[in-house]
Each structure stands twice: as structure tokens, then as C-alpha cells.
């Protein structure tokens, strides 16, 4: 949690001023028992009505000063807490943007979402309360004790005993609750993940009529959360009665000691009242504190979770820049790759070259490593063996942003974001003109999709792009990859939901407009890649063939099987 | 999204939620009253103590010790009661929120997809997680402080009247000012809270969308643009949060200030009375009275503080209630019968449907399917194939026309029973975060190990599953671990295990390589024998031997017939079919 405080640095002024004003307010409050003692000893005893009036006026003035100080303090506290949460949320979001693919594989999405939302809300509340109260409480407690010493040092010794006891109770309970709050947050994560799962899988759940069992699984997580919450609540609700009991027992001691001193004429009756008032102030303060403790421990637990994300490694470090080597636009030299924690290589010893204006087809069975190859080429993962060169430079040393400029990618899962279609298409090039966009849409055979929507390029895209069909989304994703004229275009199975006629038309348009652009097409269909200059055949992560369609038909058995499975039989009809 | 539903409505909903725990809540109230009575007696006893130590050699120790015992007993009893009350409050609140979430998830299962599809999942998640949590926090605070506060006010007034009527009247007369101030501020704060929780929902929706597609974001180098968009939402959220936090925190200093004035007035009046020798007021009595006046004020502070918290929590609670009560509910009408062991005859009569009322998608669709027939649906993208499936599965309700299963009108059948008779594999795969075994046995949790492995083998998924680190016990999830094709194989195995009388395969093999697909086709063929099946596919090889091919275009069936018939017709289908041989 501690390292999070650097996000308060823009609010340093507020962070210092809020408790400071709170302390001044507390000082004003601490004067009240003194004024009352004077009222009793000087005003009532001596029947001085004027003194009594002046004292009462002083009480009112103290109240007014307190008000002004408190409002200022609240403002600063709110500003610091909200600002802190804002910076923290932003830092966390930025951090997530920096995570590499392999980091994202290892982090749960649900837990990232709770950390960014509910956890930070709790931290904000805790910081706000801390600035307002947590510093004030010890101040009032110690202040009351010091004031008690000024009234009568002998009796004030009671305060010296009671304060450590109360502190032990407060910190003891906090220490016990902290790990429990951690459990609560983890349990909340699970509730969130169950909720998301239910929303995302709603069609499948309904198709299998599994609503009931999903509900009962949710109930189990929900029940578990309630159980830990109750258990933690049981412990934190000990604090209030404990303080109440302690303070009142010490009130007895205080009055007894005071009574002895009064009996011997060493203390006045008013002084005893003042001492009692100080003790009561401590109690009032502790009750406030007790109510806070839950919030503060929760805040700390949440802070630790946020910090864990901020502290985690972002991914692979950049390699040192080396002098460009000769070679084509893309070159793979004996590239291998293994996912974190996987037992075997997902790709093994892949070697090929691709020049400007050329097309590479990649084909292979389910799980043969096609998408992994694309992810390596785009620099999302680092090869665990061999070398990948892009324009002769090792891909590991090329800045990610630079790489994204060169590469236009249409991923296997065509994801559109909510917003307008234009927003989505301008991802690669925010400055693209209408002409650029329309040209890309035409090449991707998606013009009719845009034409059918109200608002054309500015039509609304619903969350997840659900107002477009699967095939429409795929074509839009291809258009998106084309905007900004990339040097390398990668189509990762981006035509799987298209009918053959549309796909053929798209393929033709892509070829015509290619120019110097190199294209990598990943597909299951031989028809999609048959025209490529070179075809890479993958089988269970290994390169089993590289060559043209005709060469491969001749000498690559896997390729021939794939081809025959789709074509020969069909053509035979 | 509906705006304020009216807080009265919301309060009723909260009360009905609390109903289950009414006995405990009442007990908590009684305990609060008892606890307050005990804690209020302590200042009275201390006041008597003060009177017993009037001055030098005037201390009445005997009386003092008697009072000490009373104080100790009250302190002990009070502590016990407070603790018990705390436990009860905890229980009531956490159970209430648990019930709230449970209600929400149950409602979610009945909410039509037409309502859920256009709404960001993140917003719904935010309602069920963050909003419910804030609601719980506020409720707990309300319970633990509102009751005690109210009891303290009443109790203090009674004790104060016992001590001195006149000063009490002064205090009681000034009190409404405090309440008025609290109310004034509270009214203005509510809107800011509502705005805050609205923006929080927006932020969560964006975070959910962006974080769950983080890989796509990275693939396009969209990190900066996304961060900028987030910065904007974040800025708006914190502006609203600052307003809500600051305005709500005004209540406490304001009421405290008014209380300081009341305190001063009571001190003044009391002192003057003692000086004037009026009544029987003593210094000890005044001391007790003043500590009452301070305590009397305290609950107002707390209550006013609590009220702002409560408002925040009610604003959040309202968003959960919207989800539970104000979203449409898809219930089967009275008297619906169950579709049991369907034979598989399906008749569709003049079906009309549109997502957007302005544009009809499916127009007067007619279709007769005999038991065991294999129907292939083909057509250009966006022609309504998936929509037809949404209607068959009754994910959406048609705008007009009827669907009959075995001659029974689907409108008179329960949705669940219709769906149970269908086995469905979709292009968009969904994997539950669970073991491979549980994912395959999703539709039949009681399936034996042999059956599960057999289904996986039939779907040709056994090979890669056994290569996973823990085989069938490997925990998989939607976001990582498996390739798109592997996920699809698991979804196929899921249906292979259930084998309901009718099948829907919507691009079920789109991500699977053709060699594997060919092998699966055999298994599919076996599965489809005797079962009515609907197949959506682009690979026309899958379609060729269908009993009936529906060629769809713009929501209409433009051609219908067998492969050979349609080819001979040389129409839309023939054009589509031949296109795959061009390159």
C-alpha cells in the first residue's frame, strides 16, 4: 500500500492541509471543557453573571471557528481522496495497456476489473476518512490527555494507562481484520467473475437450460462472501463495546482519584468535571474510529491489491538495438516458442522469408500454431528460440508502436468496440479521411454493410459489435487493418465466417490493391491461400512444408491431405 | 435507462428485502434502546458522583462507591448489548445483500436477450458487484447508527427532562434547526450521488470492454487512444465524485456547529439558573446535563452523516433494483405445456422479426421440416441465418407468425423445454472457467467418465485434451489457454454428450481445420441420423447432402430444395456454390 502514496503527490497541499485544519478544529474542541470548568469555578461559584455570559459567547465563537475549519478540511480531504483515486485508476489503466500478451495470459480479467473499479472506490473512501478522522482521533486522544495534565497532573496519570490499552485494542483488531479483508476481496472477485461468466455465456447457458445450476454456483460464491463478511464483522464489531467498557472503568478510577484529591483540598470540583469531560471526549472519538476501522482495513486490503498489479512486471524487456541485417521484409530464422508454463513448444524451428509485395499463406490443423506464429510476427510474444527479423531488424528490438505502424492485423476474433464505426475504423490511423475509409471498406467488401446502417460511417456500434453479424464484423476488421496503408497485412483466419463468393471477391480486391504490401494469410481453406507466393504448412507446431501450391501438392503430404479434404471430393460431385 | 424511479418506491423495495430478517431487525432496535438507556445512565451517575465530591472534606465516599458499582454494571451491560447488536446488524446486512445479489442473478436468467444484448456487460457487472457493495456498506452504517442515534435522542430527552425541564425545552426548541440543515444538504447531495454512480457504471463498462479485449487493443497500438478515452471518463467521474464527496461531507460540520450553539445556550441557561438559585439545579446536575447536551447532539451528527452515506447507498441500491425489477422479464405464460421428447417436426408460419422496428429483417418466413430432416441454411453474411436460430431457440420472440413443434404452438410451450430439445453449437464459443471435464459435461453433469471421454473422442478433442498439463482436469477459461478451434471442439463434445432430438450447428466448425472437420463430419452424420438438424455453414461441402437447403437473402428464403435441384435451377445457390471454385 505504501508505494501507492506517490500518487498523492499532486495533492500534497491538500493532503497536509486537510488534517491540519482538522487538528485546528480539534484544538477548538479541546478548549470547550476548559471554558466549562471556568464557568463553574469562576462564574457559578462567584455568581458572576457577566463571566458566565462571556464564557457562553466564547463557546459559540469556538463552534463557529470549528465550523469554518471543518468545512475547509472536508474540502481538502475530498479533493485529495478523489484526486488520488483518479490518478490511481489512471495509473492502473496505463499499466494494463503496457502488459504484454504473456502477462495478460496470466492475469485474470475479472480481478483486473474489480481492482480498477470497486477496489479503488474503497481506497478513495478510506483515504477521505483517514484524512478527516484518522489523524484527528489520535490527536484528540493525546490532546485530551495533555489537557488533563494541565488541569491536574496527579489524576491525569489515569490517561497514561488507558491510552496504550485503547491503542492495543484498536491496532489488535485492525491486524486481525486485515487478512480477512483480503479474503473478502478475493471472494468478491469470484462473485464478479461468476457474474461476467453468466452474462457472456448466456446463450449457451439457456440453450442447455443450465440457469438453475449456474444460479446455484453463483449462490455458493455469494454465500461464501457473506460468510467471510459476517465473520470479519463479528471481530470488528468487538472494538466499539471494548472501548466503551475500558473508558467507563477508567472513569471510575478517575473520579475515585479525583475524589481523594478534592477531599484533601488539592483539586476543585470543576476540575474533576473537566477531567471527566476529557475522558468522554476520548470515548466519543474512539467510537467514531471504531466505525472507521472497517473502512480503513478494507482500504488497505484494496490498496495492496492495486499495488500488486502496479508492481508486477509488464512483460519482456526490450532487446538492445542491433544493426539491421540484410534480408527481406520478414524473415524467420529457426524460430521456436513455448507459452509460459506449457509443457512443450507451440512452435518449433520455423524458417521462411518474405519480400515486399509478396504473399505468404499459412495453413495447418487446429492447434498447429498458426495464431501463435502471427502473434510472434506482430511482436506480441518473444520467440523463445531463433530470430525474427522485420526489415532486417530483430523484432524484439523494434518499438511496439513502430511495429504496429508497419503491421495491419485482422485478428481471428473480430472485436469491435462500442462507439461509432468511424472510431473503430480509424484505429490504425486517426487522421484517415472518408475516402481512405471507404477505399478500405471497398477492398474488404464491407461497403454494403455500412450502406445498410443508419448514419453510414458514423453509425453506432453496440458493445461487442453485436449489431453486426459475425461475417460483417470480420469484413470490418479487415477494413480496419487496411486503413493507414500498412507495409505488412496479416489476416488471421479473417474470412472464416464469409461465404466463398464474398471471400473470393475480397481476395481479388486485396491482390489488386497490394502494391508493395506484403500479405500473410492464415486460413483453413486451401482456396484462400492457393494463389500465395509461398505457403507455410504447419502441423502440431512444426514446419512440414514451404513452397507454392503446386510444389506442395507434389511433395507435402499434409498439404495434399488438407487440399483433398476440401477440394477434390467437392469437385468430384 | 430509467431515471429516478422515485425514492419511495426504492424504500419500499429495501423494506421488502429486509422483511426476511424482520425479527432480527426488531431485536436490534430493542437492543439499541436498552444499550442507550444504560449508556445514558452513566453521565447521570457521574453527575451524582460530582455532587458527592463538592469540596475539601465534603466527599461522601460511601455514596461514591455505590455509584461506582452502578457505573461498572452499566458499562459491562452496555458493552455486551452493543456487541450483540453489532453481530445482529452484521448478519442482517450481509444476508440482505446476499439475497439482493441472489435475486439479481435469478432475474438475469429470465431477462430477455433483446434487453441484455445492447447493454454493456460491464455495466450490469458494476450493478451486481460495486453497487451492491456500496449498498451494503450504507445499510450497515444505517443500521448500526440510525437506530442507536434515534434511541439516544429519545432517551436523552427523557433524562434531560428529568434533570431540568426549562433547559430541556430550550434544547428541544433549537433542535429542528439541526434537522432542517441536515435535510437541506441531503436533498442537494442525492443528485450528485446518482450522477456519481451513473458515471461509475460508464467507467466500468469501458474498463470491461477494453480490458477484456486488451489483446486486440494492443494489436492495433490503441493503448494511447484508449488511455485518452479513459482519461476523459475518469476525469468526469472524479469531478462528480468530488462534488458528491464534498457536498455530502458538509452535513457533519453544519450540524456540529448548530449543536455547539445549543450546547452554549444550555451552559448559559444552566449557569444562570444556578446563580439565580432557581430550582434545584446543582453543579453536578449541570455537568450531567451538559454531557447529555453533547451526547444529544452527537446522534444528530451521526445521523446526518449516516443520511448522506445512506443516500449514496440508496442511489447504488436503486441501480441494482432497476436490474431486478425494472428490466423486462421473460416468463412462460400460464398454462404452458412442456415439450417432451420432441419428434422433430417443425412448421414455421409467416414469421416476422426485426431487431430494430424500423427495419424488418425476417419477412413472412414459411418452412416445413419433417422429423429427422437435415436443413442447411446458406446465404450471404447478414441475411438472417443467425436470427432464425435465435428465434428457433426462443432467445428472441418473433413479432408475428408462429412456430410449431410436433404440431404444438411454440407460444404455448415453455422456453426451457423447447431449448432442452435442441443441441446447439455456435460460432462464438463460450468456455466456463472450470475443468475440461466439467465443460464437456455442462449439459449432463451426471455423465460418467467413459461417456465424457467418448464424447471428446467423437469430437476429436481427446487428442489435444490429453496433451494438456492435467488432461481432463485442466482448468480452462474463455480468455486463455486454448486456441479458437480447440474451444470449438470442446463445445462440440458438449453437444455430443447430450444428444437431444434436434440440433443446431451455427458455423460449428468454422475454426477447425478441414481434416479434423472431415473426421468430425462422420461423427456429426451419426449424431444427425434420425434427428432434425439445422446447419449454418459456409463450407458448402457440409451442406451438400442436406435434405433441404434454404438459400436466404435479406431475411427471406429465396430458394429451397436439394443440392442437385438447386444447382439445376442455376440461381442464387448455384452462383454461391460455384464461387468457391474460382480463385
CSV table of N, CA, C and O in Angstrom, one decimal, chain B residues 11 35 40 47 50 71 111 132 152 215 248 261 272 297 306 349 363 397 413 566:
chain,number,residue,atom,x,y,z
B,11,UNK,N,-37.5,2.8,-1.4
B,11,UNK,CA,-37.5,2.5,0.0
B,11,UNK,C,-38.4,1.2,0.3
B,11,UNK,O,-38.1,0.4,1.0
B,35,UNK,N,-29.3,-0.5,25.2
B,35,UNK,CA,-27.9,-0.1,25.3
B,35,UNK,C,-27.9,1.4,25.5
B,35,UNK,O,-27.1,1.9,26.4
B,40,UNK,N,-26.8,6.0,28.8
B,40,UNK,CA,-27.2,7.3,29.3
B,40,UNK,C,-27.2,7.5,30.8
B,40,UNK,O,-27.1,8.6,31.3
B,47,UNK,N,-22.7,12.5,37.3
B,47,UNK,CA,-23.1,13.8,37.8
B,47,UNK,C,-23.3,13.7,39.4
B,47,UNK,O,-22.9,14.6,40.1
B,50,UNK,N,-20.1,13.7,41.0
B,50,UNK,CA,-19.5,15.1,41.1
B,50,UNK,C,-20.2,15.8,42.3
B,50,UNK,O,-19.5,16.5,43.1
B,71,UNK,N,-22.0,2.3,37.9
B,71,UNK,CA,-21.4,2.6,36.6
B,71,UNK,C,-20.7,1.4,36.0
B,71,UNK,O,-20.9,1.1,34.8
B,111,UNK,N,-34.1,-12.5,-17.9
B,111,UNK,CA,-34.2,-11.3,-18.7
B,111,UNK,C,-34.0,-11.6,-20.2
B,111,UNK,O,-33.0,-12.3,-20.5
B,132,UNK,N,-23.9,-3.1,-5.4
B,132,UNK,CA,-24.5,-3.9,-4.3
B,132,UNK,C,-23.6,-3.7,-3.0
B,132,UNK,O,-24.1,-3.7,-1.9
B,152,UNK,N,-30.9,7.2,21.2
B,152,UNK,CA,-30.2,8.1,22.1
B,152,UNK,C,-30.9,9.5,22.2
B,152,UNK,O,-31.0,10.0,23.3
B,215,UNK,N,-5.9,-7.6,-25.8
B,215,UNK,CA,-5.0,-8.1,-26.9
B,215,UNK,C,-5.3,-7.4,-28.2
B,215,UNK,O,-4.4,-7.0,-28.9
B,248,UNK,N,-21.6,16.1,0.5
B,248,UNK,CA,-22.2,15.2,1.5
B,248,UNK,C,-21.5,15.5,2.8
B,248,UNK,O,-22.0,15.3,3.9
B,261,UNK,N,-23.9,25.6,19.3
B,261,UNK,CA,-24.7,26.8,19.7
B,261,UNK,C,-25.7,26.3,20.8
B,261,UNK,O,-25.9,27.0,21.8
B,272,UNK,N,-26.8,30.4,34.7
B,272,UNK,CA,-27.6,31.5,35.2
B,272,UNK,C,-28.6,31.0,36.3
B,272,UNK,O,-28.9,31.6,37.3
B,297,UNK,N,-26.5,15.9,21.0
B,297,UNK,CA,-26.1,16.4,19.7
B,297,UNK,C,-25.4,15.4,18.8
B,297,UNK,O,-25.6,15.3,17.6
B,306,UNK,N,-24.8,9.7,8.5
B,306,UNK,CA,-25.3,8.5,8.0
B,306,UNK,C,-26.2,8.7,6.9
B,306,UNK,O,-26.3,7.9,5.9
B,349,UNK,N,-44.7,-20.6,-39.7
B,349,UNK,CA,-45.8,-20.0,-40.5
B,349,UNK,C,-45.6,-18.5,-40.4
B,349,UNK,O,-45.7,-17.9,-39.3
B,363,UNK,N,-39.1,-11.7,-43.0
B,363,UNK,CA,-40.4,-11.3,-43.5
B,363,UNK,C,-41.2,-12.6,-43.9
B,363,UNK,O,-40.7,-13.3,-44.8
B,397,UNK,N,-38.3,-13.3,-29.2
B,397,UNK,CA,-39.6,-13.6,-29.6
B,397,UNK,C,-39.9,-13.0,-31.0
B,397,UNK,O,-39.6,-11.8,-31.2
B,413,UNK,N,-45.6,-23.4,-25.3
B,413,UNK,CA,-44.6,-24.3,-24.7
B,413,UNK,C,-43.6,-23.5,-23.9
B,413,UNK,O,-43.3,-22.3,-24.1
B,566,UNK,N,-31.2,-27.5,-56.7
B,566,UNK,CA,-30.8,-26.0,-56.7
B,566,UNK,C,-29.7,-25.7,-57.7
B,566,UNK,O,-29.8,-24.7,-58.3
